[in-house]
Amino acid sequence: MKLKHLLSASLGLAIAATPNLAIAANTTQFSAPGLIKPERSSQNKTIEALVQEEATWMARAQAEKRSQAIGSIFLSLQALVLETQKEPLVTLRELSQKFPNSMVIALYYKQLLAEKASDEAEITRIYRDLLAKYPSHALILNSYTYVVMKPYQETGKVPAAVFQKLNALYDREIAKQPQNLEFYLDWAGTAYQNPDHIFMVWQAATKAMPNNPKVAIDFAKFFTRSPGFKPQVLDKAIQNLTEAAKRYPQETALHQMLGDLQVFAGKEAQAIATYQTIVQAKASLCDPDISEQFAQLKRPENQRKLLNLVIQSFAFDKTQSCPFRLSHLAFGSNSSRKFDREIIAAIAPMTQPNSSITLRSLQIGLMNRQKQYTQIVKLGPTYLPFANDQFDMIDLSTAATLPFSIARAHEELGNRDQALAFYELLGEYQKQTQEEYESNWHLGRMAWQQKDAPKAIALLQSVTQHKWSVMTQKQADDSEVSFRALAHNLLGEIFQSQGKKAEAKQQFEAAIQATATFPAPKANLAN
């Protein structure tokens, strides 16, 4: 799970697989004084703007940042193309004629053609032509690997000849750019569950870039992202990382990665000792370079030690990444209610209306989990985003925790009108991240509580039709049920109350199809 969604998902907010685009949003005034309704600018970005942005980045010298930016532009292009009514190949053929110099348009178009190609020779020709026009671009190599490996995704058994072909390709391209770390990482990623392959490429990258500490950091991530490696494999990765840490004693991110890897290997005491050296050196152990996935400590006493170290790290946190690490510590492990209260007490003195949106959301989210509803309705509105907040996709998903928690608190306290207002505000946030199926579910069920059947039906039907309503919500018994199943089941109950037995049966069956373990529609069918 991506860290940026960890907070919202753990509080019952759903996760939509929207592109990871850090594009600042515009803001317009919302109903309450000072509050805002954020608007995601990437939703309205045109193809022309993307092409111009691509051209700007392609002209820059920093290969790593350029590659990351082009990758984000490629995701934006995919989203825009898929939103059109035309067949993607038709749209891309037209765009490639209109923008003949755009690499991302050419790549997306050729990738779709390659996926439909009848033989490997045709795929090879397509990408050979792309590499001839755009030499040694990492995104093209990544796309080629994806297309070549796609037929074997279900079985996971890739023929040796395919690996040989990929190895030969990366050998040739790395020879042209031996200092391009991304090439090595993509090469290792072709067999990311094969430790021998990863270590072989890691060694080659270290030899080519002996003075680059990011080599060790990025290769260690393979072992924290893919569970199931044997202890001896993790020990070898720890040994490699330990040697790198000795060469770069001032490289905080490297030491943090070592600590995380030690946690994954079950060496929690060693990890805490490693984390302590970072804070003792007056540095932050919340380095954003590895903030995508923090290691999870299992022992409560070590969780508390890490909490204290993270709180100390706030003094050295120049990138405002510590709130993310706190979120992971709070929601990424099986923490107790007592530990929740300890986190609330630790962050309360440093959390203000002008604190980071992540820290504000974390405090209110933990209070929600503690069922501190009276305090939430008093404090929560002061934490809602104001006009000086700068939003990107991460912030929008995180900020949605606030109106959700406040709405839930009002609902639990019996304040129906206030709950409705904040669920509607939640919808304004989630429209920007394509997650409004969740707010519509809450508004739909509340409409039915007021016996407003037409409104409830319209809202619930929008949930069943939303492409991301397959995301789940934790129930009182800790089971996970998709929003689509919840909406279908409630629609069935509404139709049943209206005497529409056939329609009700259809909805209950659809609910079971959406979440087979959901007991409510099965009970409704039995009745």
XYZ file of C-alpha atoms in Angstrom:
527
model
C 0.000 0.000 0.000
C 1.289 3.416 -0.821
C 2.180 5.452 2.283
C 0.273 8.509 1.114
C -2.988 6.517 1.369
C -2.144 4.758 4.619
C -3.845 7.257 6.911
C -7.107 7.502 4.985
C -7.346 3.751 4.412
C -6.832 2.923 8.064
C -9.642 5.267 9.087
C -12.188 3.692 6.780
C -11.536 6.039 3.888
C -11.047 4.114 0.684
C -8.073 4.060 -1.643
C -8.376 4.837 -5.332
C -5.618 3.819 -7.721
C -5.259 7.294 -9.151
C -1.947 8.320 -10.761
C 0.723 9.456 -8.337
C 1.014 12.993 -9.659
C 2.324 15.711 -7.391
C 0.629 18.603 -9.188
C -0.397 21.591 -7.100
C -4.122 22.251 -7.100
C -5.972 25.495 -7.561
C -8.272 26.571 -4.762
C -11.634 28.308 -4.708
C -13.620 29.613 -1.742
C -15.861 27.097 -0.025
C -18.969 27.894 2.011
C -17.422 28.455 5.441
C -15.227 31.558 5.954
C -11.603 30.795 5.255
C -12.220 27.194 4.238
C -11.512 26.063 0.718
C -12.606 23.500 -1.781
C -9.431 22.173 -3.400
C -9.460 21.550 -7.114
C -7.050 19.188 -8.781
C -5.498 20.965 -11.737
C -4.183 17.765 -13.334
C -7.767 16.715 -14.058
C -8.129 19.678 -16.416
C -4.632 19.593 -17.901
C -4.720 19.441 -21.696
C -2.673 17.291 -24.031
C -1.025 20.475 -25.291
C 0.062 21.403 -21.767
C 1.483 17.925 -21.178
C 3.461 18.059 -24.416
C 4.859 21.460 -23.461
C 5.765 20.174 -20.000
C 7.463 17.171 -21.580
C 9.518 19.380 -23.896
C 10.661 21.477 -20.939
C 11.810 18.444 -18.981
C 13.456 16.755 -21.964
C 15.706 19.796 -22.322
C 16.995 19.539 -18.760
C 20.315 17.965 -17.874
C 19.440 16.142 -14.622
C 18.679 12.661 -15.912
C 17.110 11.247 -12.735
C 14.664 14.093 -12.109
C 13.896 14.297 -15.822
C 13.058 10.609 -15.973
C 10.749 10.848 -12.945
C 8.933 13.848 -14.396
C 8.511 12.207 -17.804
C 7.115 9.141 -16.055
C 4.479 11.293 -14.337
C 3.610 12.968 -17.636
C 3.187 9.521 -19.192
C 0.681 8.607 -16.429
C -1.197 11.877 -17.009
C -1.380 11.114 -20.717
C -2.765 7.647 -20.013
C -5.480 9.127 -17.792
C -6.502 11.702 -20.406
C -6.570 9.191 -23.255
C -8.648 6.708 -21.278
C -11.183 9.420 -20.459
C -11.934 10.025 -24.131
C -14.777 8.237 -25.872
C -12.553 6.958 -28.676
C -10.559 3.751 -28.876
C -7.135 4.587 -27.325
C -5.217 3.482 -30.420
C -7.279 5.813 -32.597
C -6.748 8.723 -30.207
C -3.011 8.073 -29.964
C -2.579 7.716 -33.706
C -4.167 11.151 -34.145
C -2.061 12.619 -31.346
C 1.167 11.161 -32.745
C 0.428 12.909 -36.050
C -0.381 16.181 -34.296
C 2.646 16.014 -31.955
C 5.330 14.074 -33.889
C 8.116 15.110 -31.474
C 6.424 13.905 -28.287
C 8.214 10.891 -26.838
C 5.450 10.035 -24.336
C 2.754 10.016 -27.030
C 4.936 7.916 -29.326
C 5.750 5.507 -26.517
C 2.149 5.031 -25.370
C 1.014 4.516 -28.963
C 3.801 2.044 -29.762
C 3.295 0.204 -26.454
C -0.352 -0.475 -27.317
C 0.703 -1.626 -30.781
C 3.337 -3.905 -29.257
C 0.777 -5.434 -26.887
C -1.294 -6.384 -29.924
C 1.707 -7.626 -31.942
C 1.555 -11.217 -33.145
C 5.201 -12.168 -32.583
C 8.327 -11.117 -30.702
C 10.060 -9.949 -33.868
C 7.390 -7.276 -34.350
C 7.720 -6.164 -30.710
C 11.490 -5.949 -31.091
C 11.154 -3.876 -34.262
C 8.732 -1.439 -32.595
C 11.066 -0.752 -29.686
C 14.200 -0.742 -31.821
C 12.658 2.119 -33.815
C 11.735 3.954 -30.594
C 15.236 3.600 -29.159
C 16.698 4.815 -32.448
C 14.666 8.021 -32.181
C 14.968 8.425 -28.389
C 18.302 6.752 -27.486
C 18.671 5.016 -24.150
C 15.579 6.432 -22.468
C 14.726 4.507 -19.285
C 10.962 4.772 -19.809
C 11.244 3.020 -23.175
C 13.290 0.184 -21.687
C 10.741 -0.099 -18.884
C 7.886 -0.267 -21.383
C 9.665 -2.904 -23.463
C 10.255 -5.031 -20.367
C 6.576 -4.718 -19.431
C 5.361 -5.835 -22.858
C 7.823 -8.733 -23.103
C 7.030 -10.000 -19.597
C 3.247 -9.477 -19.788
C 2.383 -12.905 -21.282
C 3.965 -14.584 -18.260
C 2.332 -12.533 -15.511
C -0.226 -15.154 -14.535
C 2.155 -18.103 -14.327
C 5.211 -16.186 -13.179
C 7.344 -18.559 -15.285
C 9.433 -16.552 -17.717
C 11.441 -18.571 -20.283
C 15.222 -18.335 -19.967
C 15.427 -17.071 -23.540
C 13.324 -14.023 -22.623
C 15.625 -13.161 -19.725
C 18.645 -13.575 -21.988
C 17.136 -11.148 -24.478
C 16.400 -8.585 -21.739
C 19.870 -8.981 -20.225
C 21.453 -8.401 -23.621
C 19.345 -5.265 -24.137
C 20.251 -3.776 -20.758
C 23.903 -4.683 -21.265
C 23.954 -2.679 -24.503
C 22.089 0.341 -23.116
C 24.061 0.462 -19.849
C 27.296 0.403 -21.851
C 26.124 3.663 -23.448
C 25.226 5.258 -20.066
C 27.123 3.398 -17.314
C 26.318 6.119 -14.750
C 22.541 5.847 -15.220
C 21.335 4.226 -11.985
C 17.779 3.886 -13.257
C 18.930 1.478 -15.977
C 20.462 -0.822 -13.374
C 17.350 -0.694 -11.195
C 15.093 -1.516 -14.132
C 17.428 -4.356 -15.081
C 17.272 -5.772 -11.555
C 13.494 -5.350 -11.655
C 13.159 -7.801 -14.538
C 13.637 -10.555 -11.940
C 12.831 -8.732 -8.718
C 12.156 -11.961 -6.798
C 15.457 -13.544 -7.806
C 18.050 -12.440 -5.205
C 21.016 -13.743 -7.227
C 19.998 -11.538 -10.163
C 19.510 -8.493 -7.892
C 22.879 -8.963 -6.186
C 24.592 -9.413 -9.563
C 23.178 -6.132 -10.899
C 23.801 -4.407 -7.541
C 27.476 -5.367 -7.779
C 27.685 -4.088 -11.355
C 26.099 -0.760 -10.378
C 28.437 -0.379 -7.384
C 31.451 -1.017 -9.606
C 30.250 1.558 -12.145
C 29.306 4.149 -9.489
C 31.540 3.534 -6.450
C 30.927 7.031 -5.072
C 27.130 7.049 -5.310
C 25.410 6.091 -1.999
C 22.030 5.907 -3.729
C 23.110 2.636 -5.343
C 22.980 0.823 -1.998
C 19.803 2.622 -0.879
C 17.806 1.861 -4.006
C 18.924 -1.748 -4.344
C 18.088 -2.429 -0.682
C 14.504 -1.415 -1.455
C 14.056 -4.587 -3.497
C 14.314 -6.566 -0.261
C 11.864 -4.415 1.721
C 9.202 -4.323 -0.995
C 9.061 -8.028 -1.786
C 8.297 -10.217 1.232
C 9.400 -13.827 1.395
C 13.160 -13.567 0.989
C 15.060 -16.146 3.050
C 16.949 -14.944 6.166
C 20.333 -15.591 4.556
C 19.359 -13.395 1.607
C 18.339 -10.535 3.920
C 21.575 -11.011 5.873
C 23.597 -10.586 2.673
C 21.647 -7.422 1.780
C 22.238 -6.077 5.301
C 25.955 -6.842 4.941
C 26.103 -4.937 1.647
C 24.254 -2.001 3.180
C 26.397 -2.025 6.331
C 29.565 -1.802 4.222
C 28.068 1.104 2.271
C 27.070 2.833 5.543
C 30.700 2.642 6.715
C 31.817 4.324 3.484
C 29.204 7.076 3.854
C 28.798 7.758 7.612
C 27.049 11.089 6.931
C 24.471 9.666 4.497
C 21.326 9.640 6.659
C 19.091 7.935 4.125
C 21.509 5.040 3.802
C 21.541 4.446 7.563
C 17.753 4.719 7.687
C 17.487 2.138 4.927
C 19.796 -0.123 6.915
C 17.528 0.187 9.941
C 14.442 -0.606 7.885
C 16.122 -3.636 6.341
C 17.092 -4.852 9.806
C 13.432 -4.616 10.836
C 12.350 -6.654 7.817
C 14.915 -9.273 8.850
C 13.439 -9.382 12.360
C 16.478 -7.704 13.934
C 14.520 -5.033 15.808
C 17.105 -4.295 18.512
C 19.767 -3.676 15.853
C 17.336 -1.471 13.941
C 16.585 0.713 16.971
C 20.322 1.093 17.554
C 20.776 2.135 13.921
C 17.910 4.652 14.152
C 19.408 6.074 17.359
C 22.706 6.837 15.620
C 20.801 8.963 13.112
C 19.064 11.087 15.743
C 22.217 11.315 17.864
C 23.913 12.823 14.814
C 21.140 15.475 14.829
C 19.569 14.188 11.644
C 16.059 13.056 10.766
C 15.152 9.387 10.383
C 12.198 10.391 8.181
C 14.139 10.734 4.938
C 11.647 11.217 2.068
C 13.789 9.189 -0.322
C 12.566 6.016 1.380
C 9.220 7.273 2.708
C 7.193 5.066 0.376
C 7.371 2.120 2.723
C 8.665 2.257 6.270
C 9.448 -0.943 8.116
C 6.952 -2.099 10.735
C 8.173 -2.942 14.218
C 6.212 -5.697 15.938
C 7.312 -5.437 19.566
C 5.406 -2.718 21.524
C 8.490 -1.587 23.442
C 10.340 -1.003 20.165
C 7.352 0.846 18.695
C 7.524 3.219 21.664
C 11.267 3.696 21.236
C 10.742 4.527 17.564
C 7.931 6.955 18.468
C 10.322 8.870 20.734
C 12.996 8.925 18.024
C 10.542 10.203 15.410
C 9.344 12.951 17.749
C 12.991 13.965 18.267
C 13.473 13.911 14.483
C 10.945 16.710 13.992
C 13.657 19.140 15.084
C 15.807 18.061 12.115
C 13.055 17.357 9.565
C 13.639 19.759 6.684
C 11.249 18.005 4.286
C 8.182 17.636 6.565
C 8.361 13.865 6.187
C 8.081 12.914 9.866
C 4.262 13.173 9.904
C 4.246 10.439 7.229
C 6.439 8.222 9.360
C 4.191 8.821 12.362
C 1.166 7.881 10.251
C 2.832 4.637 9.291
C 3.780 3.930 12.901
C 0.196 4.571 14.020
C -1.714 2.757 11.292
C 0.813 0.439 9.707
C 1.087 -1.863 12.689
C -1.236 -3.526 15.171
C -0.928 -0.726 17.690
C -3.025 -0.764 20.830
C -5.515 1.857 21.980
C -2.998 2.775 24.671
C -0.304 3.349 22.051
C -2.755 5.505 20.050
C -3.221 7.691 23.135
C 0.539 7.912 23.569
C 0.922 9.163 19.982
C -1.887 11.700 20.456
C -0.197 12.989 23.627
C 3.185 13.156 21.866
C 1.976 15.148 18.839
C -0.619 17.378 20.557
C 1.890 20.069 21.633
C 3.230 20.405 18.074
C -0.077 20.217 16.170
C -1.657 23.561 15.299
C -4.091 24.784 12.594
C -1.043 25.803 10.532
C 0.790 22.482 10.964
C 1.202 20.156 8.000
C -2.019 18.659 6.682
C -0.647 15.185 7.433
C -0.035 15.978 11.093
C -3.477 17.555 11.503
C -5.148 14.583 9.825
C -3.143 12.139 11.924
C -4.250 13.676 15.218
C -7.935 13.832 14.246
C -7.753 10.347 12.728
C -6.355 8.862 15.921
C -8.996 10.674 17.966
C -11.594 9.134 15.645
C -10.185 5.678 16.278
C -10.330 6.456 20.008
C -13.975 7.550 19.591
C -13.233 10.983 21.021
C -16.174 12.431 19.102
C -16.910 15.446 21.320
C -13.313 16.632 21.054
C -13.289 16.050 17.289
C -16.304 18.276 16.574
C -14.637 21.079 18.559
C -11.068 20.762 17.278
C -11.605 19.270 13.799
C -13.083 22.327 12.024
C -10.078 24.449 13.068
C -7.818 21.950 11.284
C -9.661 22.014 7.969
C -7.555 23.324 5.064
C -7.240 27.042 4.612
C -6.311 29.137 1.612
C -2.586 29.050 2.446
C -2.463 25.260 2.129
C -0.831 24.015 -1.066
C -2.436 20.846 -2.341
C -1.143 18.012 -4.419
C -2.560 14.533 -4.922
C -1.019 13.317 -1.677
C -2.485 16.195 0.341
C -5.938 15.795 -1.164
C -6.223 12.158 -0.120
C -4.813 12.944 3.310
C -6.946 16.050 3.849
C -10.103 14.021 3.188
C -9.511 12.357 6.563
C -10.585 15.574 8.281
C -14.151 16.042 6.941
C -14.674 12.270 7.129
C -13.690 12.150 10.814
C -15.749 15.228 11.668
C -18.782 13.886 9.788
C -18.527 10.543 11.538
C -18.199 12.246 14.937
C -21.310 14.363 14.324
C -23.211 11.284 13.153
C -22.218 9.340 16.269
C -23.338 12.284 18.425
C -26.689 12.446 16.630
C -26.012 15.713 14.813
C -27.478 14.702 11.460
C -27.388 18.077 9.687
C -23.782 18.739 10.632
C -22.809 15.215 9.594
C -24.427 15.729 6.186
C -22.576 19.007 5.694
C -19.208 17.403 6.344
C -19.958 14.339 4.212
C -20.764 16.794 1.403
C -17.442 18.549 2.050
C -15.753 15.136 1.915
C -17.325 14.708 -1.519
C -15.770 17.965 -2.710
C -12.325 16.629 -1.837
C -12.919 13.184 -3.259
C -14.229 14.462 -6.588
C -10.717 15.750 -7.211
C -9.156 12.335 -6.574
C -11.931 10.272 -8.206
C -12.890 8.774 -4.833
C -16.362 10.297 -4.499
C -17.996 6.870 -4.501
C -17.282 6.825 -0.750
C -18.898 10.141 0.118
C -21.836 9.192 -2.124
C -22.211 5.954 -0.152
C -22.486 7.875 3.112
C -24.840 10.481 1.616
C -26.936 7.717 0.038
C -27.386 5.725 3.223
C -28.248 8.892 5.150
C -30.796 9.852 2.506
C -32.437 6.451 2.981
C -32.485 6.976 6.745
C -34.677 10.008 5.985
C -36.777 7.815 3.640
C -35.797 9.923 0.624
C -35.771 6.923 -1.701
C -35.213 8.735 -5.053
C -32.155 10.588 -3.731
C -30.790 7.489 -2.002
C -31.217 5.347 -5.123
C -29.482 7.898 -7.355
C -26.509 8.223 -5.007
C -26.169 4.478 -4.424
C -26.401 3.697 -8.128
C -23.554 6.136 -8.749
C -21.506 4.116 -6.248
C -22.233 0.798 -7.999
C -21.192 2.302 -11.329
C -17.963 3.923 -10.110
C -14.837 2.169 -11.371
C -13.084 2.417 -7.990
C -15.992 1.288 -5.789
C -14.330 -2.128 -5.613
C -12.255 -0.601 -2.820
C -13.234 -1.857 0.617
C -14.375 -0.489 3.958
C -13.655 -2.233 7.254
C -16.812 -3.327 9.053
C -17.540 -3.607 12.774
C -16.404 -7.255 12.733
C -13.111 -6.236 11.036
C -14.174 -7.824 7.731
C -13.600 -5.934 4.481
C -16.577 -5.190 2.221
C -16.400 -3.236 -1.030
C -18.386 -0.049 -1.376
C -19.980 -1.556 -4.461
C -21.313 -4.467 -2.394
C -22.565 -2.138 0.339
C -24.412 -0.001 -2.199
C -25.949 -2.975 -4.033
C -27.149 -4.464 -0.744
C -28.776 -1.234 0.431
C -30.396 -0.745 -2.986
C -31.812 -4.255 -2.612
C -33.246 -3.374 0.787
C -34.816 -0.212 -0.626
C -36.402 -2.096 -3.537
C -37.525 -4.828 -1.146
C -39.311 -2.240 1.010
C -41.068 -1.007 -2.137
C -42.268 -4.493 -2.997
C -39.968 -4.775 -6.015
C -38.827 -8.332 -5.363
C -37.152 -8.965 -8.724
C -35.098 -5.753 -8.544
C -34.195 -6.467 -4.931
C -33.004 -9.990 -5.774
C -30.871 -8.639 -8.595
C -29.191 -6.143 -6.253
C -28.522 -8.727 -3.520
C -26.931 -11.069 -6.070
C -24.790 -8.205 -7.377
C -23.685 -7.457 -3.794
C -22.570 -11.064 -3.317
C -20.719 -10.967 -6.620
C -18.930 -7.789 -5.520
C -17.893 -9.233 -2.116
C -18.511 -12.961 -1.800
C -17.934 -12.980 1.973
C -20.502 -10.239 2.706
C -23.211 -11.947 4.854
C -25.942 -9.262 4.699
C -27.116 -9.844 1.080
C -27.088 -13.604 1.651
C -29.361 -13.140 4.659
C -31.596 -10.798 2.673
C -31.918 -13.365 -0.122
C -32.809 -16.053 2.413
C -35.641 -13.883 3.678
